[in-house]
Each structure stands twice: as structure tokens, then as C-alpha cells.
Coordinates of C-alpha atoms in Angstrom, one line a residue:
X1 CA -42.7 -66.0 -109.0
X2 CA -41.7 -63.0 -107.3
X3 CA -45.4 -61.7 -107.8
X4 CA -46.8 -64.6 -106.0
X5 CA -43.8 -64.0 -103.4
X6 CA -45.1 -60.2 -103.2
X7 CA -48.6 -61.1 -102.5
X8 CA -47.7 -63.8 -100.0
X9 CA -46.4 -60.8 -97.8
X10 CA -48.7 -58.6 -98.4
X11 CA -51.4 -61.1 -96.8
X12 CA -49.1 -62.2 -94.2
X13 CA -49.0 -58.2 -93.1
X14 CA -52.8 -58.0 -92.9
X15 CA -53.2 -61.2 -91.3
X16 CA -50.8 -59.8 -88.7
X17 CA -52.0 -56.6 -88.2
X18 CA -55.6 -57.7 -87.7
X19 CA -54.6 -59.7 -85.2
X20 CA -52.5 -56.6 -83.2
X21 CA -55.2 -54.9 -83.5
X22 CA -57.6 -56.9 -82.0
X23 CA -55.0 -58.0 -79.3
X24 CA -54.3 -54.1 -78.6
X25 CA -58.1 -53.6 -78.3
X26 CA -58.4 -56.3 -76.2
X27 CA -55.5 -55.8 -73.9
X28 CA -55.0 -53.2 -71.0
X29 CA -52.1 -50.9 -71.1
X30 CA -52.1 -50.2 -68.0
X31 CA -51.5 -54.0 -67.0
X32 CA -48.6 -54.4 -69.4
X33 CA -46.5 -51.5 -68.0
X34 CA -47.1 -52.6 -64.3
X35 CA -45.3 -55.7 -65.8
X36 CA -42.6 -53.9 -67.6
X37 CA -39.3 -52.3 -65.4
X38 CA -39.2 -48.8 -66.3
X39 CA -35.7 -48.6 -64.5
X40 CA -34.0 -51.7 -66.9
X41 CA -35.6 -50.2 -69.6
X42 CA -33.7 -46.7 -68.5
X43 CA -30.6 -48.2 -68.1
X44 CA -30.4 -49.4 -71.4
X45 CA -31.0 -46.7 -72.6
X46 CA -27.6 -44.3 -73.9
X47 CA -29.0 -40.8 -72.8
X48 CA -25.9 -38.9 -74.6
X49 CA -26.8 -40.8 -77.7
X50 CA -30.4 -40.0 -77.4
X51 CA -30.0 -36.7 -76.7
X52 CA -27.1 -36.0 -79.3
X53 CA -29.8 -37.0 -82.0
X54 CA -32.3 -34.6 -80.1
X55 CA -32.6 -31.2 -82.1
X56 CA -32.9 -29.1 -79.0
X57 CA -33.7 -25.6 -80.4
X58 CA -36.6 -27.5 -82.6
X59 CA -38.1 -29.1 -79.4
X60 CA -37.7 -25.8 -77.7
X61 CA -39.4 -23.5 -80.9
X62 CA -42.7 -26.4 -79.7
X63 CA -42.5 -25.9 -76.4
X64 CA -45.0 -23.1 -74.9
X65 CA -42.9 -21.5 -72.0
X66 CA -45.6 -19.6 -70.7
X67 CA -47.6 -22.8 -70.6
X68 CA -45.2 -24.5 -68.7
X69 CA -44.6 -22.2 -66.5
X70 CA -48.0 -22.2 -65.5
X71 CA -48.0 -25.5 -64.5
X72 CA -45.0 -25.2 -62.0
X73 CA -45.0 -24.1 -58.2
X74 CA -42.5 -21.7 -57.5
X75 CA -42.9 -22.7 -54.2
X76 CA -42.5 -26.3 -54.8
X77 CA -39.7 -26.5 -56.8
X78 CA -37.9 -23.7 -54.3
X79 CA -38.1 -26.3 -51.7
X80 CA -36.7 -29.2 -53.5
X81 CA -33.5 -26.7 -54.7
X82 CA -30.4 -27.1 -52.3
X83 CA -29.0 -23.2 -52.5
X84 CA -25.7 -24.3 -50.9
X85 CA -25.2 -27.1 -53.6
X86 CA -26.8 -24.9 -56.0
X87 CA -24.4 -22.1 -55.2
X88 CA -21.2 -24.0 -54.9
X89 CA -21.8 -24.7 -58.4
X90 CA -21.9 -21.6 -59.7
X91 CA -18.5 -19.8 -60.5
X92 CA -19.2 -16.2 -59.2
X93 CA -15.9 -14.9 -60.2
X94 CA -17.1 -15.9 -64.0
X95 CA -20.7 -14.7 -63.6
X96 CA -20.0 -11.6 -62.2
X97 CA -17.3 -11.2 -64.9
X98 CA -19.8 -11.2 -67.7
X99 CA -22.1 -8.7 -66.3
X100 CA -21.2 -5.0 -67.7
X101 CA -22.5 -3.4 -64.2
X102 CA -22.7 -0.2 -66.1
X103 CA -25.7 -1.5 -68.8
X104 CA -27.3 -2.9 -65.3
X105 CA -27.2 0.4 -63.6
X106 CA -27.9 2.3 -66.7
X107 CA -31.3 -0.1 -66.7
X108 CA -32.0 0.4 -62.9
X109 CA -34.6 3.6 -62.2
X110 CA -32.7 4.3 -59.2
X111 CA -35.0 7.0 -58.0
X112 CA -37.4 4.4 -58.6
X113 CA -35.8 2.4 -56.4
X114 CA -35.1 4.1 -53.4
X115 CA -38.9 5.8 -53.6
X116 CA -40.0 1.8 -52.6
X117 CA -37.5 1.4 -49.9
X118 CA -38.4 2.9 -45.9
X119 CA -35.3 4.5 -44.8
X120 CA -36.5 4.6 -41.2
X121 CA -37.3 0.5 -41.4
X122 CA -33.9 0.1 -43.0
X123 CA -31.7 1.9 -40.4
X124 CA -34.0 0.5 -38.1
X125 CA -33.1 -3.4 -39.0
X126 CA -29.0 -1.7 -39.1
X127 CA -27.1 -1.9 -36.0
X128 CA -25.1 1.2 -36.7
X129 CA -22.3 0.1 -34.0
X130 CA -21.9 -3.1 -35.1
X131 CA -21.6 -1.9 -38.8
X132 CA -18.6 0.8 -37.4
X133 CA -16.9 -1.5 -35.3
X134 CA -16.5 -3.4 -38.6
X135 CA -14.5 -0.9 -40.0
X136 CA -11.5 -0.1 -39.9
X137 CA -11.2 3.7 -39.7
X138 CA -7.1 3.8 -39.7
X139 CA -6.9 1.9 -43.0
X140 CA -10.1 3.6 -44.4
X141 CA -8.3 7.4 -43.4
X142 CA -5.0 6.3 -44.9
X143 CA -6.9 5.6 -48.6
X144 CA -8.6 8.7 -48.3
X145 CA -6.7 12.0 -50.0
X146 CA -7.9 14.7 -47.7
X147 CA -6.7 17.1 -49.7
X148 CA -7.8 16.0 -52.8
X149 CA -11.6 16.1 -50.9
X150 CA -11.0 19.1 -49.6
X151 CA -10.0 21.0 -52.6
X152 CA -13.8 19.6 -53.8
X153 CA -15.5 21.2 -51.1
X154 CA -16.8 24.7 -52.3
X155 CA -16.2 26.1 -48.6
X156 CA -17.6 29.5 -49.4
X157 CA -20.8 27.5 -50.9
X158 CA -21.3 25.3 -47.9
X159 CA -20.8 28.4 -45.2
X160 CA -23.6 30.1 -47.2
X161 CA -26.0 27.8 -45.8
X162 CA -25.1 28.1 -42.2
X163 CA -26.8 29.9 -40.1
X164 CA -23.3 31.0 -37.6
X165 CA -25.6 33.4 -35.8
X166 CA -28.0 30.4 -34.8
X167 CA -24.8 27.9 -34.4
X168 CA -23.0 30.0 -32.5
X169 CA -26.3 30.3 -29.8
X170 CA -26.5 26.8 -29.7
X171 CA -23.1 25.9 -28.9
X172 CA -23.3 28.0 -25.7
X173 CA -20.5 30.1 -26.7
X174 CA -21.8 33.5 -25.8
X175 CA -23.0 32.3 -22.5
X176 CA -19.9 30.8 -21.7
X177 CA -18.0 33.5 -22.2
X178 CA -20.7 35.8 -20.5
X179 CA -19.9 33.5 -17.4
X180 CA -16.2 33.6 -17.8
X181 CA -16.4 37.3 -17.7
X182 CA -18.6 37.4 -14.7
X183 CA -16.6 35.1 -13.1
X184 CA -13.6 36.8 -13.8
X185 CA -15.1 40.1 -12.5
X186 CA -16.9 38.5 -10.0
X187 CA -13.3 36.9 -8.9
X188 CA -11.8 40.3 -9.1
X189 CA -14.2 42.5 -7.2
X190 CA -13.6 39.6 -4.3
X191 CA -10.6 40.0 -3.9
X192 CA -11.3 43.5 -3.0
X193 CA -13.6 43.0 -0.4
X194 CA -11.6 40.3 1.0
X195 CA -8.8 43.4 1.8
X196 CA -11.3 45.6 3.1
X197 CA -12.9 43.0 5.2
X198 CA -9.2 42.0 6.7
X199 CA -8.6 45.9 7.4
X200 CA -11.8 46.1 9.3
X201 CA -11.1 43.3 11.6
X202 CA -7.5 44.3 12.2
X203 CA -8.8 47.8 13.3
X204 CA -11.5 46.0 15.5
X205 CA -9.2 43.8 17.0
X206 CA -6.7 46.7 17.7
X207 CA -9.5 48.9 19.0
X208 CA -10.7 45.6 21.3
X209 CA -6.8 45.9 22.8
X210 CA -7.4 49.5 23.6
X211 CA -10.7 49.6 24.9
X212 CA -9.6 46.1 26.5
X213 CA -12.1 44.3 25.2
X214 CA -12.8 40.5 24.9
X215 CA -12.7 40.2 21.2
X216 CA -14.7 36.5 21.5
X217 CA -17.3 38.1 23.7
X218 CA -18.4 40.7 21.0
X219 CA -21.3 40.6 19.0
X220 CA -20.8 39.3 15.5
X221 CA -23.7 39.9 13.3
X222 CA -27.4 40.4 14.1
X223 CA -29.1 37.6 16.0
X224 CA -31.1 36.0 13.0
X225 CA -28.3 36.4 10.7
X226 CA -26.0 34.0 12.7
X227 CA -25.6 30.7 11.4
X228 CA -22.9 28.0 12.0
X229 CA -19.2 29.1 10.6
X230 CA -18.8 28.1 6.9
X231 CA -15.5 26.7 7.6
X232 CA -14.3 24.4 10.4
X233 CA -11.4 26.3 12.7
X234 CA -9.5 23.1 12.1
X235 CA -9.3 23.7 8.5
X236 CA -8.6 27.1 8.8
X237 CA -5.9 26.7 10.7
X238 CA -4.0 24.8 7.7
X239 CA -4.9 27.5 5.4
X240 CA -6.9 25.3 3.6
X241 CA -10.1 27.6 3.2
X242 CA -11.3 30.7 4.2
X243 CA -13.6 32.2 6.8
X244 CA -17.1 33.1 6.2
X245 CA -18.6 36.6 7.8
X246 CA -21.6 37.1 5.8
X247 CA -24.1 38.0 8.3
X248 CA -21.5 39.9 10.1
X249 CA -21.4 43.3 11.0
X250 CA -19.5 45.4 8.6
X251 CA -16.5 47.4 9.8
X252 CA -15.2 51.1 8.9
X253 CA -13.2 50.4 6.2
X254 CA -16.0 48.8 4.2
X255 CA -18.0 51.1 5.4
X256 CA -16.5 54.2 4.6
X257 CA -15.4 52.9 0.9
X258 CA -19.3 52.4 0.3
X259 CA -19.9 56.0 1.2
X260 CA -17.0 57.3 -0.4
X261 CA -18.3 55.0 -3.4
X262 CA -21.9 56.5 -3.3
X263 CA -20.9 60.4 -3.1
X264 CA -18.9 59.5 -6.3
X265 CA -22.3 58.0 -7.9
X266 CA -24.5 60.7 -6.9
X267 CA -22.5 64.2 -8.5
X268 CA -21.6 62.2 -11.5
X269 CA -25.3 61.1 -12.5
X270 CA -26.6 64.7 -10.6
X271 CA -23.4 66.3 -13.1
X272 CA -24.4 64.2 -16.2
X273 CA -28.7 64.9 -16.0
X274 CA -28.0 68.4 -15.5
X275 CA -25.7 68.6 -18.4
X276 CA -28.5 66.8 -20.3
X277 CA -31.0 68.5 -19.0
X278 CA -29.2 71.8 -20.0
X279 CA -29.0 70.6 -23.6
X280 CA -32.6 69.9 -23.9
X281 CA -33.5 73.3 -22.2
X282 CA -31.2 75.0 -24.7
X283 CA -32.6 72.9 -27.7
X284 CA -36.1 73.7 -26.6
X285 CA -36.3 76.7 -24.5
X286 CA -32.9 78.5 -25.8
X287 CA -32.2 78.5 -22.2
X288 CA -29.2 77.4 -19.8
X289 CA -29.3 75.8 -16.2
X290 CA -26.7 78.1 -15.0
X291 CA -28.3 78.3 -11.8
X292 CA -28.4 74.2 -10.9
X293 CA -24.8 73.7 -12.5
X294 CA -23.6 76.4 -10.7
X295 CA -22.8 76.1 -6.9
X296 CA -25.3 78.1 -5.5
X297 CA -27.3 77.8 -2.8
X298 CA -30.1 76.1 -5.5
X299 CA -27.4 74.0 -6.8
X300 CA -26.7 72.5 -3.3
X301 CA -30.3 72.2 -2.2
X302 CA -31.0 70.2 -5.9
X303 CA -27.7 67.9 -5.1
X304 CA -29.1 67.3 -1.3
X305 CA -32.7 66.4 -3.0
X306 CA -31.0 64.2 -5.5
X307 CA -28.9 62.3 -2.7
X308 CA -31.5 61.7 -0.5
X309 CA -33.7 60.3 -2.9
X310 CA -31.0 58.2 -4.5
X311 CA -30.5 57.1 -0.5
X312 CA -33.9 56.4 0.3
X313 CA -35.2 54.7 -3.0
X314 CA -32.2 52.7 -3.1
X315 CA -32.2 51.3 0.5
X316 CA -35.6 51.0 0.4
X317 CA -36.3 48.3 -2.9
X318 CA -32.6 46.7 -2.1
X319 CA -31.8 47.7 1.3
X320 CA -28.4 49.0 -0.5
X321 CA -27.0 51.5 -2.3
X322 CA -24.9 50.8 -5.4
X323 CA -21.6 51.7 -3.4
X324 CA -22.8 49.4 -1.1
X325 CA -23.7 47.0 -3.2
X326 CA -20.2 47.3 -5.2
X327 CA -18.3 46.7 -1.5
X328 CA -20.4 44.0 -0.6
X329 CA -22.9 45.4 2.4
X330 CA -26.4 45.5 2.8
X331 CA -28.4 47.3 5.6
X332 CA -30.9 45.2 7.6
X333 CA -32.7 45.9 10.9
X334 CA -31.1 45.7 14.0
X335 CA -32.4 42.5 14.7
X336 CA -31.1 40.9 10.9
X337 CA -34.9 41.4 9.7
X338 CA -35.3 42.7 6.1
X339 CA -35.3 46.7 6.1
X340 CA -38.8 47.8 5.9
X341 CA -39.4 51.1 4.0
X342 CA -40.6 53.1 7.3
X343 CA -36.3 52.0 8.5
X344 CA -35.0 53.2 5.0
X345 CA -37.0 56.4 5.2
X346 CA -36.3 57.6 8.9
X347 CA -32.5 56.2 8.3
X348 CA -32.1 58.6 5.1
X349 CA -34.0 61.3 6.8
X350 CA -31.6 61.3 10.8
X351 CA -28.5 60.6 8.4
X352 CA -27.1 64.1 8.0
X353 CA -27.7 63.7 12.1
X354 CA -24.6 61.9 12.1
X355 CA -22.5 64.4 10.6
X356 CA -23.1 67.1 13.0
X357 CA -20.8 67.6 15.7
X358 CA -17.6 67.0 13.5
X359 CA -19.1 63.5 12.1
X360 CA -19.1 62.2 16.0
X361 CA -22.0 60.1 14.3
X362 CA -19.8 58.5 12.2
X363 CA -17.4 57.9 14.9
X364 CA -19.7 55.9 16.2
X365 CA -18.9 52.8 13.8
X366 CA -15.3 52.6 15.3
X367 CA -16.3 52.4 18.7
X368 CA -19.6 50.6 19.1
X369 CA -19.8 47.1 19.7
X370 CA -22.3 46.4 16.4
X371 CA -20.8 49.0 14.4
X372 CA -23.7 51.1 14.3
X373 CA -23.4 55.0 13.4
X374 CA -26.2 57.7 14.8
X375 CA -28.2 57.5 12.2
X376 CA -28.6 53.8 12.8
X377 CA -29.1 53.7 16.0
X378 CA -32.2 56.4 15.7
X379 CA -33.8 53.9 12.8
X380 CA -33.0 51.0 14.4
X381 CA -31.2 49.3 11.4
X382 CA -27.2 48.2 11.1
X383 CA -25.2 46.8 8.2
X384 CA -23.9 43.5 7.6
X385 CA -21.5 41.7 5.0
X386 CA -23.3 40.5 2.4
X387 CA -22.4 39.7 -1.2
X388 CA -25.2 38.0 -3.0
X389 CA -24.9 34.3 -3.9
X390 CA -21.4 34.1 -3.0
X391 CA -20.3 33.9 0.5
X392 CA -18.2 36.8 2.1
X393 CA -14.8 35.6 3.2
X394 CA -11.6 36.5 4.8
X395 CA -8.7 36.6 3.4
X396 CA -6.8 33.0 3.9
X397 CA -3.9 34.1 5.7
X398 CA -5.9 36.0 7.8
X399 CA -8.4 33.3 8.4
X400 CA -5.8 30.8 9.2
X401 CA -4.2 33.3 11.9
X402 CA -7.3 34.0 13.6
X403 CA -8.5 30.6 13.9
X404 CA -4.6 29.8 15.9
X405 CA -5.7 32.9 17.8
X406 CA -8.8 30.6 18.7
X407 CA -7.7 27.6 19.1

């Protein structure tokens, strides 16, 4: 019985499954599932259940990674990822708690690195004030230990590799103190002149009461050396600035300082090159200049020969002598013009003229309206204030009282 019941199935299976077969033959696919809802289907299904039963690390061992990953677009699926959502998810705090950053740096070539990246491009694309005004530089100051940094500092190892010398040029510090000094000098030897130039016109204006003279209607300088006054009277008057005579004629006092200047100059230089000229000789020759240090009659004639070419050489490329040029006077011709070599010449040769005659030559400067000696007069020349860049002044007291005098 249960044979028969056995055998009854077993034809019932066969019958059936011929007829599935020929129905799936004979069927499309394609026709059924556009008839079956894929979303009710879904929603019936328990996907926790499903994929609690799902051995994951045996599905993975089957999958080909490098195969799948060759079928995706980056690109693709980077657009349809939200990075904000994406991001809010993640819990940075824990991430970054699980990464040892001393195995990650240990695995980073740093020189590697940096030998890809452009400095220049990356300062470029920094705005270096906007990354400063970020900081605060009170509360960075206050964490730092600057002792603790300095005491790191090999000071001795760092100097090493400065070059002072070339640091020192550059700052400008041997120039500024080369025009501090100048200045200071230059302030200095002003002042000087300033006092001479106030004692010459108090002796011209005294010698202008005695020879009852107009002092406004005297000559003041040479006619092309005249230029407006430096200073308004106004000002002057207040004793707020100073007077300017450059171009002026130069008074005795100056005058007589530059000479007294100059004789100095020429017998120490005519001492000091026959002293060295009488070592040499006694080096070389085993001979002495008795006869030039001496003061004989050669001695004198080598001084004269020495001062007048001293005069001459010096007037003629400067039109000035160092005394001169020391006081703050400079010869010109009569008319203001440059002196020309034939003036300096006949000037150095007619100048002992002027000492003749008990110095009435020199007398002359006191007296004459232009302050003109002999000598002078003969080579048509006359000597004027004049010191350089800087304009020759009167003192301010005595600029302020001359210009109430005029006003």
C-alpha cells in the first residue's frame, strides 16, 4: 500500500514538473516581473532577519574588491555623497582618538613631502596679514618661556655666521655717525665764524660813524654775488633767524684770522718736510739740512718760495687758502666772477706789496669801502664770505639788532 502511495507521488512530481518546464519555457520573464511589485515584495521582507542569517565575512571572502571597484565612478558616487551629512555623522573626537599620530608620522616621508609642495605657490595663496591679525600675540608671548628659549640659543654659534662688518655697513651706522660728526664740527666751526663775522661789522659800523659814513649806502658784496636777503627783516627782528652775508665782503677780523691761520700752516708743513727731508738726507746721503733749518738767509728765501707757492697753487684751484677756507672766505674777482689763475698769480706775486710801508697795504681793508687790501686792488680781485653749502650768517642777536636799526 504504501508502495503504490510512493509511486503515486513520484508520478505526480514528473507530471508537474514537465508541465513547469514547458510553462517556464514558454513564458517571458521579463512580462511576469513587470507584473510583480518589487516594493510590496520589499516590504515584506525582514532585512535584520535576512541579514542576521547572512554570513558576512563568507560573502565578502567571494567578493572581488578590485573587480568592484572597477566598476564604480569615483566621480559619480562623489556627487551623490552629502559631506555635511556625511560629516555630521562621523564622531571626530573618537576618530581622531584612535589614530596614534606618532605611527602616522613615523609612516609619512616628510622630506618627501615637502619636495612636492611649491613654497612660493603656497605663501602665494596665504594672506600673511590676515593669518597675523588672527593671532593673538599677547596670549601667544605669555605661553612662551623666553628664557627657557633663550638658554637654547647657542649665541656664540649663531654670531659666528654673521657677517657684523657687512651688517653694520648696511644699517648706515658708520655713515650716520660720520654725519653726526660733521655736523657736530661743522656746527662748531660756525659758531666761530658767526663771532668773527659780528666783530667785523661792529668795526665797520664804528669806522662808518667816524668816517661819517652812510652805513646803508655802502657796498655789500660784489655785484654778481648779490642776491635777495636770506631772511626777511621782519623775522629778524623777532630773533627768529639769522642774517645771511654770503656774498658779502669779508671784514678785518675774518680777514686777518685767515692770514694769521695760513702763516701757521705754512712753517709747520715747511718745519715738518724739512725735518723729513733731513732724515732721508741723513739716511741716504749721511748729510744734514742745517742750512734750510737754520735761519739763514737760504732758510728764509726756501720759506718765501714755499709760501708763495702754497699762496698761488692754493688760490688758484680753490680760489682759497686753507686758513681761508677754515674762516669761511673765498677770493673772487672784483666783479664776484670766479678767480682766474692770471688774478691768483699777479695777487700772490703784488702781495708782499702790501706790506711795505708799515703794512699801509693792509690797512687798506679797514678803510676801504669793499674791503680791498693793495694787493687786491693791483689784481683786481676781493674776498667775500663764503662757507660752502651752508649759508654764512650773523649771529642772531646781532641780526635782530641790525634789522631794528633798519627798520
Amino acid at each position: 500500500m504504501a508502495d503504490a502511495h510512493a509511486e503515486g507521488r513520484g508520478l505526480f512530481h514528473r507530471i508537474t514538473g514537465g508541465v513547469t518546464e514547458r510553462v517556464v519555457g514558454v513564458i517571458d520573464p521579463d512580462i511576469v516581473l513587470e507584473q510583480v511589485d518589487v516594493n510590496a515584495v520589499l516590504d515584506r521582507i525582514d532585512a535584520d532577519a535576512l541579514l542576521s542569517r547572512v554570513d558576512m565575512n563568507a560573502l565578502l571572502a567571494r567578493v572581488d574588491v578590485n573587480a568592484l571597484l572597477d566598476r564604480i565612478e569615483p566621480d559619480d558616487l562623489l556627487d551623490r555623497v552629502d559631506p555635511d551629512r556625511l560629516l555630521a555623522r562621523v564622531d571626530v573626537g573618537a576618530l581622531l582618538a584612535r589614530v596614534d599620530p606618532n605611527e602616522l608620522m613615523a609612516r609619512v616621508d616628510v622630506a618627501a613631502l615637502l619636495a612636492r609642495v611649491d613654497p612660493n605657490e603656497l605663501m602665494a595663496r596665504v594672506d600673511p596679514d590676515a593669518l597675523i591679525g588672527r593671532v593673538d600675540m599677547n596670549a601667544l608671548l605669555d605661553r612662551v618661556d623666553l628664557n627657557a628659549l633663550l638658554a637654547k640659543v647657542d649665541i656664540e654659534a649663531l654670531l659666528a655666521d654673521v657677517d657684523l662688518e657687512a651688517l653694520v655697513r648696511r644699517s648706515g651706522v658708520p655713515e650716520l655717525v660720520a654725519e653726526s660728526t660733521n655736523q657736530l664740527a661743522g656746527s662748531a666751526l660756525d659758531l666761530v665764524r658767526r663771532q668773527l663775522v659780528a666783530l667785523d661789522v661792529v668795526i665797520d659800523r664804528i669806522l662808518n660813524r667816524l668816517m661819517r659814513r652812510d652805513p646803508d649806502a655802502q657796498p655789500v658784496g660784489p655785484p654778481l654775488l648779490q642776491v635777495a636777503p636770506a631772511v626777511e627783516p621782519a623775522v629778524a627782528r623777532r630773533g627768529g633767524a639769522r642774517l645771511s652775508v654770503s656774498g658779502h665782503y669779508a671784514g678785518p677780523v675774518t680777514r686777518g684770522v685767515a692770514a694769521a691761520a695760513d702763516v701757521a700752516i705754512i712753517t709747520t708743513s715747511y718745519t715738518l718736510g724739512i725735518a723729513g727731508l733731513a732724515f732721508l738726507s741723513g739716511i741716504f746721503f749721511g748729510s744734514s739740512l742745517d742750512d734750510l733749518s737754520g735761519r739763514g738767509p737760504l732758510a728764509v728765501a726756501t720759506l718765501a718760495v714755499w709760501a708763495w707757492f702754497y699762496s698761488f697753487g692754493s688760490h688758484a684751484v680753490a680760489g682759497r687758502t686753507l686758513g681761508k677756507g677754515i674762516v669761511g672766505i673765498r677770493v673772487v674777482g672784483a666783479d664776484g666772477s670766479p678767480l682766474s689763475v692770471r688774478q691768483a698769480f699777479v695777487r700772490t706775486l703784488v702781495f708782499p706789496l702790501s706790506a711795505l710801508l708799515f703794512g699801509l697795504g693792509f690797512l687798506m681793508i679797514l678803510v676801504q669801502r669793499e674791503h680791498r687790501a693793495l694787493h687786491d686792488l693791483i689784481a683786481g680781485t676781493s674776498s667775500v664770505y663764503d662757507w660752502g653749502e651752508r649759508a654764512a650768517e650773523m649771529p642772531g642777536p646781532l641780526s635782530a639788532f641790525l634789522a631794528r636799526q633798519s627798520a
